[in-house]
Amino acid sequence: FKSLEAKTPSLVFQIAFYTMTIPKRAQNFASPSNTDTTRELNSVSFGTCELKEEVFKQLVDDNGYFLSTNGNGRRPVAYADYQGRRLYFKLMPEFYAIERGSTDLIHEWAGSEYAPCCEIVTCCKYPILITHGRGVVDSNKPNSKPEDPFMTLAYAIEKRPDIIDNFDHESVSYAIVLAILLMPEDARADNFVVEPHPERPGKWRIVFIDNDRSF
C-alpha cells in the first residue's frame, strides 16, 4: 500500500484530509445549536467537516492566534501532523486560482508527483489553502524527529550534497521545463522540496510547492 501511495499523491491527499477531519455533526433544529464552529471547514470538494482537535491545536495557540512556521513568507503558513500524514495550512492565500491552475497544469503535463494537491476552504470566515505535505525529514540529522520540517531544495544544497548528486535526470528535466512554462516569480530554492523517487531507489526528485505567483 505504501508503494501505491507513493505513486498516487492525489489519493494520499484525500486520505490525509479525511484522516484529519470528522464529518459535520448533524444539528438538532428543534433546539439552538451549541456546536463550536471554530474548527469547521467548508470546501467544494470535501463539503463541510471539522478539524480534529489534535490537529487544530497544532495550528492555533491558546489565545487563538495562528501558529505560523514560515519565517519569510507573505502569508502565514502552519502544518499539522497526524497518524504519519502532514497537511499545510496557508492563511488568506493571495492567488488561490493561480495556485490551483498551476497545480492542475503540472499534474496534467508532468504528473501529480511533481506538485502537491491543494484545496481552498473557509474556516471562521477566513480562506485557507490546504496543501498536501510532500517531502521527508532529514533522517541523517542528529536527533531528527518526524515532526521536523521537510527538506527543501535549499536545505539539500546546503547540507545534503549527496542528494544533489543523485537527482533523477527525468525529474530534473521536468523541473526545468515546468519552470520555463510557469515562470514562477518567487522560485527560490526553499520553494521546492526534495523526496526519494518511489520507483528508482537511491534517486531523488524535485517537487514544486507554493505556485501561486506563476505566469
XYZ file of C-alpha atoms in Angstrom:
215
model
C 0.000 0.000 0.000
C 2.892 2.381 0.741
C 4.207 1.790 -2.776
C 0.765 2.601 -4.215
C 0.591 5.774 -2.121
C 3.971 6.936 -3.399
C 2.738 6.601 -6.987
C -0.632 8.322 -6.432
C -0.152 11.533 -4.402
C -3.701 12.684 -5.148
C -5.043 9.644 -3.290
C -2.729 10.340 -0.349
C -4.011 13.925 -0.120
C -7.595 12.716 0.149
C -6.639 10.142 2.776
C -4.763 12.793 4.777
C -7.717 15.210 4.604
C -10.234 12.622 5.749
C -7.848 11.378 8.440
C -7.502 14.844 9.982
C -11.187 15.765 9.853
C -14.500 14.395 11.043
C -17.865 14.690 9.269
C -20.053 17.610 10.250
C -22.282 16.654 13.178
C -25.986 16.600 12.461
C -27.681 19.640 14.006
C -30.847 19.342 16.051
C -33.041 22.060 14.583
C -35.534 21.706 17.425
C -33.115 23.481 19.763
C -30.349 26.072 19.358
C -27.006 24.591 18.363
C -24.180 24.829 20.878
C -21.664 23.317 18.483
C -18.311 25.116 18.416
C -17.761 26.121 14.787
C -14.155 27.250 15.322
C -12.825 24.029 13.789
C -15.399 23.864 10.997
C -14.135 23.748 7.408
C -16.168 24.353 4.268
C -14.894 23.343 0.838
C -16.240 22.495 -2.593
C -14.560 19.099 -2.885
C -14.958 17.845 0.684
C -18.095 19.639 1.840
C -18.462 20.647 5.491
C -16.372 18.949 8.149
C -14.427 19.695 11.322
C -10.737 19.545 12.060
C -9.914 17.043 14.745
C -8.922 18.707 17.989
C -5.438 17.168 17.903
C -4.876 18.768 14.506
C -6.397 22.139 15.414
C -4.077 22.506 18.415
C -1.073 22.317 16.092
C -2.364 25.291 14.092
C -3.682 27.722 16.713
C -2.310 28.702 20.121
C -4.303 29.036 23.340
C -5.084 32.670 22.537
C -6.492 31.857 19.114
C -3.506 33.053 17.084
C -2.347 31.169 14.008
C 0.943 29.331 14.657
C 2.930 30.313 11.580
C 6.011 28.222 10.843
C 7.332 30.126 7.819
C 9.637 32.964 8.664
C 9.835 34.868 5.367
C 6.588 34.176 3.510
C 3.968 36.771 2.555
C 1.220 34.760 4.247
C 1.396 32.753 7.487
C 1.689 29.006 6.982
C 1.410 26.244 9.585
C 1.458 22.490 9.283
C -0.093 19.634 11.218
C 0.998 16.013 11.519
C -1.451 13.251 12.328
C -1.032 9.486 12.045
C 2.018 9.819 9.824
C 0.457 12.356 7.437
C 1.038 16.077 7.008
C -1.056 18.960 5.692
C -0.044 22.607 5.311
C -2.451 25.452 6.034
C -1.864 28.877 4.423
C -3.985 31.645 5.914
C -5.603 34.058 3.436
C -3.727 32.945 0.291
C -3.113 35.691 -2.240
C -3.750 33.983 -5.584
C -5.530 30.702 -5.000
C -6.862 30.468 -8.562
C -3.333 30.721 -9.962
C -2.105 28.185 -7.413
C -4.815 25.738 -8.446
C -4.312 26.412 -12.153
C -0.559 25.963 -11.888
C -1.013 22.745 -9.927
C -3.504 21.386 -12.464
C -1.124 22.233 -15.319
C 1.743 20.423 -13.587
C -0.436 17.389 -12.901
C -1.727 17.279 -16.475
C 1.634 17.726 -18.166
C 4.118 16.071 -15.799
C 2.025 14.122 -13.275
C 0.680 14.633 -9.761
C 4.025 13.597 -8.291
C 5.564 16.944 -9.258
C 3.274 19.244 -7.238
C 1.191 18.680 -4.092
C -2.582 18.598 -4.338
C -4.399 21.515 -2.714
C -7.872 22.642 -1.698
C -9.297 26.021 -0.662
C -11.515 26.025 2.427
C -13.078 28.590 4.711
C -12.664 28.467 8.476
C -14.139 31.147 10.762
C -14.885 33.122 7.568
C -11.195 33.142 6.597
C -9.952 31.500 3.386
C -7.279 28.866 3.972
C -5.308 26.938 1.377
C -4.736 23.346 2.477
C -1.858 21.619 0.720
C -0.638 18.063 0.942
C 2.650 17.848 2.825
C 5.149 16.380 0.386
C 8.747 15.564 1.265
C 10.725 13.880 4.011
C 12.568 14.795 7.195
C 16.366 14.640 7.074
C 16.957 11.296 8.776
C 20.730 11.925 8.709
C 20.342 14.913 11.020
C 21.162 14.136 14.676
C 18.072 13.896 16.887
C 15.733 14.281 13.912
C 12.034 13.889 14.690
C 9.066 13.011 12.436
C 7.520 16.427 13.118
C 10.592 18.327 11.859
C 10.263 20.452 8.680
C 10.679 18.577 5.419
C 13.838 19.085 3.384
C 13.688 21.840 0.808
C 15.953 22.152 -2.197
C 17.760 24.976 -0.376
C 18.391 22.673 2.578
C 19.691 19.915 0.313
C 22.056 22.309 -1.477
C 23.496 23.495 1.838
C 23.527 20.330 3.943
C 22.882 17.278 1.769
C 25.064 17.426 -1.366
C 24.618 13.662 -1.680
C 21.002 14.330 -2.658
C 22.018 16.824 -5.334
C 24.431 14.256 -6.775
C 21.654 11.680 -7.002
C 18.807 13.608 -8.584
C 16.786 11.601 -11.061
C 17.578 13.017 -14.505
C 13.974 12.849 -15.691
C 12.813 14.725 -12.599
C 15.350 17.488 -13.183
C 14.293 17.752 -16.840
C 10.642 18.100 -15.840
C 11.574 20.735 -13.253
C 13.456 22.820 -15.821
C 10.657 22.690 -18.406
C 7.983 23.409 -15.779
C 9.953 26.415 -14.549
C 10.016 27.750 -18.117
C 6.270 27.177 -18.550
C 5.192 28.580 -15.175
C 7.737 31.395 -14.834
C 7.303 31.453 -11.025
C 8.071 34.860 -9.571
C 9.418 33.511 -6.272
C 11.168 30.356 -7.442
C 13.602 30.321 -4.550
C 15.251 27.054 -3.660
C 13.173 26.879 -0.468
C 10.002 26.823 -2.575
C 10.863 23.330 -3.774
C 11.062 20.163 -1.709
C 13.039 17.008 -2.398
C 11.806 13.476 -1.845
C 13.033 9.965 -2.644
C 11.923 8.640 -6.019
C 9.459 5.787 -5.316
C 10.463 3.715 -8.357
C 14.200 4.437 -8.574
C 16.000 3.503 -5.355
C 18.748 5.900 -4.372
C 17.389 8.659 -6.624
C 15.625 11.864 -5.609
C 13.126 14.114 -7.321
C 12.082 17.771 -7.089
C 8.545 18.819 -6.126
C 7.110 22.291 -6.867
C 5.384 23.944 -3.895
C 3.870 27.417 -3.440
C 2.930 28.016 -7.077
C 0.575 30.966 -6.624
C 2.909 33.525 -8.175
C 3.282 31.837 -11.544
C 2.873 33.252 -15.063
